[in-house]
Coordinates of C-alpha atoms (C1' of nucleotides) in Angstrom, one line a residue:
Chain A
M2 CA 123.9 34.1 96.4
Q3 CA 126.3 31.6 95.0
D4 CA 125.8 33.0 91.5
L5 CA 126.4 36.5 92.8
L6 CA 129.8 35.4 93.9
Q7 CA 130.4 33.9 90.5
I8 CA 129.4 37.2 88.9
C9 CA 131.7 39.2 91.1
V10 CA 134.7 36.9 90.5
K11 CA 134.1 37.0 86.8
R12 CA 133.9 40.8 86.8
L13 CA 137.1 41.1 88.7
K14 CA 138.9 38.8 86.4
E15 CA 137.6 40.7 83.4
R16 CA 139.1 43.9 84.8
G17 CA 142.4 42.2 85.4
L18 CA 142.0 42.4 89.2
R19 CA 143.5 39.5 91.1
L20 CA 141.5 37.2 93.2
T21 CA 143.4 37.3 96.5
A22 CA 142.4 35.6 99.7
E23 CA 141.5 39.0 101.2
R24 CA 139.3 39.9 98.2
R25 CA 137.6 36.6 98.4
A26 CA 136.8 37.1 102.1
I27 CA 135.5 40.6 101.4
L28 CA 133.2 39.4 98.7
R29 CA 131.9 36.6 100.8
S30 CA 131.3 38.9 103.7
M31 CA 129.6 41.7 101.7
L32 CA 127.4 39.2 99.9
R33 CA 125.8 38.3 103.2
H34 CA 124.2 41.7 103.4
R35 CA 120.7 42.0 102.2
R36 CA 121.0 45.7 102.4
H37 CA 123.7 48.3 102.7
F38 CA 126.8 48.1 104.8
D39 CA 129.7 50.4 105.7
P40 CA 133.4 49.8 105.5
E41 CA 134.0 49.8 109.2
G42 CA 131.2 47.4 109.8
L43 CA 132.5 45.1 107.1
L44 CA 135.9 45.2 108.6
N45 CA 134.5 44.2 112.0
E46 CA 132.7 41.3 110.5
L47 CA 135.8 40.1 108.8
R48 CA 137.8 40.3 112.0
R49 CA 135.0 38.5 113.9
D50 CA 135.2 35.8 111.3
G51 CA 138.9 35.5 112.0
V52 CA 139.9 37.0 108.6
R53 CA 143.1 39.0 108.9
V54 CA 142.7 41.9 106.6
S55 CA 143.8 45.5 106.9
R56 CA 141.5 48.5 106.8
A57 CA 143.3 49.8 103.8
T58 CA 142.6 46.7 101.9
V59 CA 138.9 46.9 102.7
Y60 CA 138.8 50.5 101.5
R61 CA 140.8 49.7 98.4
T62 CA 138.7 46.7 97.5
L63 CA 135.4 48.5 98.0
G64 CA 136.7 51.2 95.7
H65 CA 137.5 48.7 93.0
L66 CA 134.2 47.0 93.4
T67 CA 132.4 50.3 93.0
D68 CA 134.5 51.2 90.0
T69 CA 133.6 47.9 88.3
G70 CA 129.9 48.5 89.0
L71 CA 129.5 45.6 91.4
L72 CA 128.8 48.0 94.3
R73 CA 127.0 51.3 94.6
R74 CA 128.3 53.9 97.0
Y75 CA 125.9 56.2 98.8
D76 CA 127.0 59.2 100.7
L77 CA 124.2 59.9 103.1
G78 CA 125.8 62.9 104.8
D79 CA 126.9 63.3 108.4
R80 CA 130.0 61.2 107.5
Q81 CA 128.0 58.1 106.6
T82 CA 129.1 56.2 103.5
L83 CA 127.2 53.1 102.7
Y84 CA 127.8 50.5 100.0
E85 CA 125.4 48.0 98.6
I86 CA 125.5 45.3 96.0
S87 CA 124.2 46.6 92.7
V88 CA 124.0 43.3 90.9
G89 CA 120.4 42.1 90.8
R90 CA 119.2 44.9 92.9
E91 CA 117.1 47.9 91.7
H92 CA 118.3 51.3 92.5
H93 CA 116.4 52.8 95.3
E94 CA 116.0 55.9 97.4
H95 CA 116.4 56.5 101.1
L96 CA 114.3 57.7 104.0
I97 CA 116.6 58.5 106.9
C98 CA 115.3 58.9 110.4
T99 CA 117.3 61.7 112.1
R100 CA 116.3 60.4 115.5
C101 CA 117.0 56.6 115.4
G102 CA 119.3 56.5 112.3
M103 CA 117.0 53.9 110.7
I104 CA 117.2 53.8 106.9
F105 CA 114.2 52.8 104.9
E106 CA 114.4 52.2 101.2
F107 CA 111.9 52.7 98.4
V108 CA 111.9 52.3 94.7
H109 CA 110.0 54.8 92.6
D110 CA 109.9 54.5 88.8
E111 CA 108.0 57.7 88.2
I112 CA 110.6 59.8 90.2
E113 CA 113.3 58.1 88.2
R114 CA 111.5 58.9 85.0
L115 CA 111.1 62.5 85.9
Q116 CA 114.8 62.7 86.7
D117 CA 115.7 61.3 83.3
E118 CA 113.4 63.9 81.8
V119 CA 115.3 66.7 83.6
C120 CA 118.6 65.3 82.6
H121 CA 117.5 65.2 79.0
R122 CA 116.4 68.8 79.2
F123 CA 119.9 69.8 80.5
R124 CA 121.6 67.5 78.0
F125 CA 123.1 66.0 81.1
E126 CA 124.2 62.4 80.9
P127 CA 123.2 60.8 84.2
I128 CA 125.4 58.1 85.7
H129 CA 123.8 57.5 89.0
H130 CA 121.8 59.4 91.5
S131 CA 121.1 59.6 95.2
L132 CA 117.9 60.8 96.9
Q133 CA 117.7 61.1 100.6
I134 CA 114.8 62.2 102.6
Y135 CA 115.6 63.1 106.2
G136 CA 112.9 63.2 108.8
V137 CA 111.3 61.3 111.6
C138 CA 110.1 57.8 111.2
A139 CA 106.7 56.6 112.4
E140 CA 108.1 54.7 115.4
C141 CA 110.2 57.7 116.6
S142 CA 107.4 60.2 116.3
R143 CA 105.3 57.9 118.3
L144 CA 107.9 56.9 120.9
E145 CA 110.2 59.8 121.4
P146 CA 109.0 63.3 122.1
G147 CA 112.6 64.5 122.7
S148 CA 115.2 64.0 120.0
R149 CA 118.7 62.8 120.0
S150 CA 120.7 63.4 116.9
A151 CA 121.0 60.7 114.3
R152 CA 124.7 60.6 115.0
D153 CA 124.4 60.1 118.8
R154 CA 121.8 57.4 118.3
R155 CA 123.8 55.7 115.6
K156 CA 126.7 55.3 118.0
A157 CA 124.4 53.7 120.5
V158 CA 123.1 51.1 118.1
E159 CA 126.1 50.3 116.0
D160 CA 125.9 46.6 116.8
T161 CA 122.6 46.3 115.1
P162 CA 123.5 47.7 111.8
D163 CA 121.0 46.3 109.4
R164 CA 117.6 46.2 110.9
A165 CA 115.0 48.3 112.7
R166 CA 116.2 49.5 116.0
H167 CA 113.0 50.0 117.7
A168 CA 112.6 47.9 120.9
Chain B
M16 CA 119.9 91.7 99.9
Q17 CA 119.7 94.4 102.6
D18 CA 116.5 92.9 103.9
L19 CA 117.9 89.4 103.9
L20 CA 120.5 90.7 106.3
Q21 CA 117.7 92.1 108.4
I22 CA 115.9 88.8 108.4
C23 CA 119.0 87.0 109.5
V24 CA 119.8 89.4 112.3
K25 CA 116.2 89.2 113.5
R26 CA 116.2 85.4 113.5
L27 CA 119.5 85.3 115.4
K28 CA 118.1 87.6 118.1
E29 CA 115.0 85.6 118.4
R30 CA 117.0 82.5 119.2
G31 CA 119.1 84.4 121.7
L32 CA 122.2 84.3 119.6
R33 CA 124.5 87.2 120.0
L34 CA 125.4 89.5 117.1
T35 CA 129.1 89.5 117.3
A36 CA 131.4 91.2 114.8
E37 CA 132.4 87.8 113.5
R38 CA 128.9 86.7 112.9
R39 CA 128.1 90.0 111.2
A40 CA 131.0 89.5 108.9
I41 CA 130.0 85.9 108.1
L42 CA 126.4 87.0 107.3
R43 CA 127.7 89.7 105.1
S44 CA 130.0 87.4 103.3
M45 CA 127.5 84.6 102.8
L46 CA 124.8 86.9 101.6
R47 CA 127.0 87.8 98.7
H48 CA 126.5 84.3 97.3
R49 CA 123.8 83.8 94.7
R50 CA 124.2 80.1 95.0
H51 CA 125.9 77.7 97.3
F52 CA 129.2 78.1 99.1
D53 CA 131.4 75.9 101.3
P54 CA 132.9 76.7 104.7
E55 CA 136.5 76.8 103.6
G56 CA 135.7 79.1 100.7
L57 CA 133.8 81.4 102.9
L58 CA 136.7 81.5 105.3
N59 CA 139.0 82.4 102.5
E60 CA 136.7 85.2 101.4
L61 CA 136.6 86.6 104.9
R62 CA 140.4 86.5 105.2
R63 CA 140.7 88.1 101.8
D64 CA 138.4 90.9 103.1
G65 CA 140.7 91.3 106.0
V66 CA 138.3 89.8 108.6
R67 CA 140.0 88.0 111.4
V68 CA 137.9 85.0 112.2
S69 CA 138.8 81.5 113.1
R70 CA 137.8 78.4 111.2
A71 CA 136.0 77.1 114.3
T72 CA 133.8 80.2 114.4
V73 CA 132.9 79.8 110.8
Y74 CA 131.9 76.2 111.3
R75 CA 130.0 77.0 114.5
T76 CA 128.2 79.9 112.9
L77 CA 127.2 78.0 109.9
G78 CA 125.9 75.3 112.2
H79 CA 123.7 77.8 114.1
L80 CA 122.4 79.4 110.9
T81 CA 121.5 75.9 109.6
D82 CA 119.7 75.1 112.9
T83 CA 117.7 78.3 112.8
G84 CA 116.7 77.5 109.2
L85 CA 118.5 80.4 107.6
L86 CA 120.8 78.1 105.7
R87 CA 120.4 74.7 104.1
R88 CA 123.2 72.3 104.2
Y89 CA 123.8 69.9 101.3
D90 CA 126.1 66.9 101.5
L91 CA 127.0 66.2 98.0
G92 CA 129.3 63.3 98.6
D93 CA 133.0 63.0 97.9
R94 CA 133.5 65.2 101.0
Q95 CA 131.7 68.2 99.5
T96 CA 129.5 70.0 102.0
L97 CA 127.7 73.0 100.6
Y98 CA 125.5 75.6 102.3
E99 CA 123.0 78.0 100.7
I100 CA 120.7 80.6 101.9
S101 CA 117.2 79.2 102.4
V102 CA 115.4 82.5 102.9
G103 CA 113.5 83.4 99.7
R104 CA 114.9 80.5 97.8
E105 CA 113.1 77.4 96.7
H106 CA 114.5 74.1 97.6
H107 CA 116.2 72.6 94.6
E108 CA 117.9 69.5 93.4
H109 CA 121.4 69.1 92.0
L110 CA 123.0 67.9 88.8
I111 CA 126.7 67.3 89.5
C112 CA 129.1 66.8 86.7
T113 CA 131.7 64.3 87.7
R114 CA 134.2 65.6 85.2
C115 CA 134.2 69.3 85.8
G116 CA 132.6 69.5 89.2
M117 CA 130.0 72.0 87.9
I118 CA 126.7 71.9 89.8
F119 CA 123.4 72.7 88.1
E120 CA 120.3 73.2 90.0
F121 CA 116.7 72.5 89.2
V122 CA 113.3 72.8 90.9
H123 CA 110.8 70.1 90.3
D124 CA 107.4 70.3 92.0
E125 CA 106.2 67.0 90.8
I126 CA 109.2 65.1 92.1
E127 CA 108.7 66.9 95.5
R128 CA 105.0 65.9 95.5
L129 CA 105.8 62.3 94.8
Q130 CA 108.3 62.3 97.7
D131 CA 105.6 63.6 100.0
E132 CA 103.4 60.8 98.8
V133 CA 106.0 58.2 99.7
C134 CA 106.6 59.8 103.1
H135 CA 102.9 59.7 103.8
R136 CA 102.8 56.0 102.8
F137 CA 105.6 55.3 105.3
R138 CA 104.1 57.6 107.9
F139 CA 107.5 59.3 107.7
E140 CA 107.6 63.0 108.6
P141 CA 110.0 64.6 106.2
I142 CA 112.2 67.5 107.3
H143 CA 114.3 68.0 104.3
H144 CA 115.7 66.1 101.4
S145 CA 118.5 66.0 99.0
L146 CA 118.6 64.7 95.5
Q147 CA 121.8 64.5 93.5
I148 CA 122.2 63.3 90.0
Y149 CA 125.8 62.5 89.1
G150 CA 126.8 62.4 85.5
V151 CA 128.5 64.3 82.7
C152 CA 127.3 67.7 81.7
A153 CA 126.7 68.8 78.1
E154 CA 129.9 70.8 77.8
C155 CA 132.1 68.0 79.2
S156 CA 130.7 65.3 77.0
R157 CA 131.3 67.6 74.1
L158 CA 134.8 68.8 75.1
E159 CA 136.5 66.1 77.0
P160 CA 136.8 62.5 75.7
G161 CA 139.0 61.6 78.7
S162 CA 137.9 62.1 82.2
R163 CA 139.4 63.4 85.3
S164 CA 137.7 62.8 88.5
A165 CA 135.5 65.4 90.0
R166 CA 137.8 65.7 92.9
D167 CA 140.9 66.3 90.8
R168 CA 139.1 68.8 88.7
R169 CA 137.7 70.6 91.6
K170 CA 141.1 71.2 93.1
A171 CA 142.2 72.7 89.8
V172 CA 139.3 75.1 89.7
E173 CA 138.8 76.0 93.3
D174 CA 139.3 79.7 92.6
T175 CA 136.2 79.9 90.5
P176 CA 133.8 78.5 92.9
D177 CA 130.4 79.7 91.8
R178 CA 130.2 79.7 88.0
A179 CA 130.6 77.5 85.1
R180 CA 134.2 76.4 84.6
H181 CA 134.2 75.7 81.0
A182 CA 136.8 77.5 78.9
Chain C
dT25 C1' 158.9 36.4 87.2
dT26 C1' 156.7 40.3 87.3
dA27 C1' 153.1 43.2 87.9
dC28 C1' 149.8 43.8 91.1
dA29 C1' 148.1 43.4 96.1
dT30 C1' 148.8 43.7 101.0
dG31 C1' 149.9 45.6 105.7
dC32 C1' 151.5 49.1 108.4
dA33 C1' 151.9 53.5 109.9
dA34 C1' 151.8 58.0 108.7
dA35 C1' 149.3 61.6 106.2
dC36 C1' 145.2 63.9 105.0
dT37 C1' 140.7 66.4 105.0
dA38 C1' 136.9 68.1 107.0
dT39 C1' 135.1 69.0 111.2
dT40 C1' 134.6 69.3 116.3
dT41 C1' 135.9 70.2 121.0
dG42 C1' 138.2 71.8 125.6
dC43 C1' 139.6 75.5 127.6
dA44 C1' 141.2 80.1 128.7
dT45 C1' 140.1 84.7 127.3
dA46 C1' 137.0 88.2 125.4
dA47 C1' 132.8 90.6 124.8
dG48 C1' 127.5 91.1 123.9
dC49 C1' 123.4 92.3 126.3
Chain D
dG21 C1' 128.1 90.9 135.5
dC22 C1' 126.7 87.0 133.8
dT23 C1' 126.4 84.2 130.0
dT24 C1' 127.7 83.3 125.6
dA25 C1' 131.2 83.6 121.8
dT26 C1' 135.9 83.4 120.2
dG27 C1' 140.6 81.6 119.1
dC28 C1' 143.8 78.3 119.5
dA29 C1' 145.5 74.0 119.3
dA30 C1' 144.6 69.4 119.9
dA31 C1' 141.3 65.7 119.0
dT32 C1' 138.4 63.1 116.0
dA33 C1' 136.6 60.3 112.1
dG34 C1' 136.8 58.6 107.9
dT35 C1' 139.7 57.7 104.3
dT36 C1' 144.0 57.6 101.5
dT37 C1' 148.9 56.9 100.6
dG38 C1' 154.1 55.6 100.5
dC39 C1' 156.8 52.0 100.8
dA40 C1' 158.7 47.5 101.8
dT41 C1' 157.2 42.9 101.4
dG42 C1' 154.3 39.2 99.7
dT43 C1' 151.9 36.6 96.0
dA44 C1' 148.5 35.5 91.9
dA45 C1' 148.8 34.6 87.3

DNA sequence: TTACATGCAAACTATTTGCATAAGC
DNA sequence: GCTTATGCAAATAGTTTGCATGTAA
């Protein structure tokens, strides 16, 4: 994790981006995430840690980090935008439970290979991709016969952003 | 196309949804699209045709049609939400050119099969999925050495919503 | 010292909602 | 006639931007 920070700092400098106190704090905070995070959540963490940083700066910084390839941005629909560190992490796909909002990840080489094949056929130069499968996770189909929308449920669990939310 | 209208009308009635003049106009308008369309574009078409309908009604109706399975909604990221008729159309994936905004579609049974396999492994019950590959299309990599963002370009071409935008 | 970054508040975009009125069935 | 749908305008959520001020290099 320390070296990840080094890599990020190096990359920023290479791009002529300045290492401000705010950016340092944002890097530190985002590097704590094993998985994805969203801008608002990151902002909350920063505030909780006593870091004074504006929402605008968080958005601007996440944008820069995405541009420099240090972050990947995923648009999961329903107004959910997630970021995750791309350094040292394989690209992966998402299973999104529409009941509890839980997001599972999986890596699938063969699917990736087939995508490349398609791109080649279209003479399309792929930069990145994003596969989301929406449905009902094992726990939810076991526990809940009714269904709340992912959005409602997400609001209810927003303090437990990174792990399974089942009991 | 006439029968598609019949199917839609039938489905609405089954769900106890009323066939208002506005909904009729929305159905007529959306059924003209061979491919995807977006809410704002549809609204513009309706207005162009002299139909008086509010934006709220368009959104509400598209929501209903999606709920009843007559439409599929795709969230392509970068604030693009597209709809397309699902009746009589296979599900497909998207190649999105980040320079010209052009969207290509492809169907890939093997990728779908592998997805089902993954879902099964996770005991995840898939409802729908969405695969987007972002990159540069053949024309763009040939024509334009520089690159405008998809968003900028999209604004420039918003009057040609459904076809290739090259030359 | 100078170009780049920040904070603030206002703007923006896509979408949703409350409520009074209108109209299918 | 009862219930559902509509239009309007205001609300919402997420994100971006203009501008004066601050600061890394």
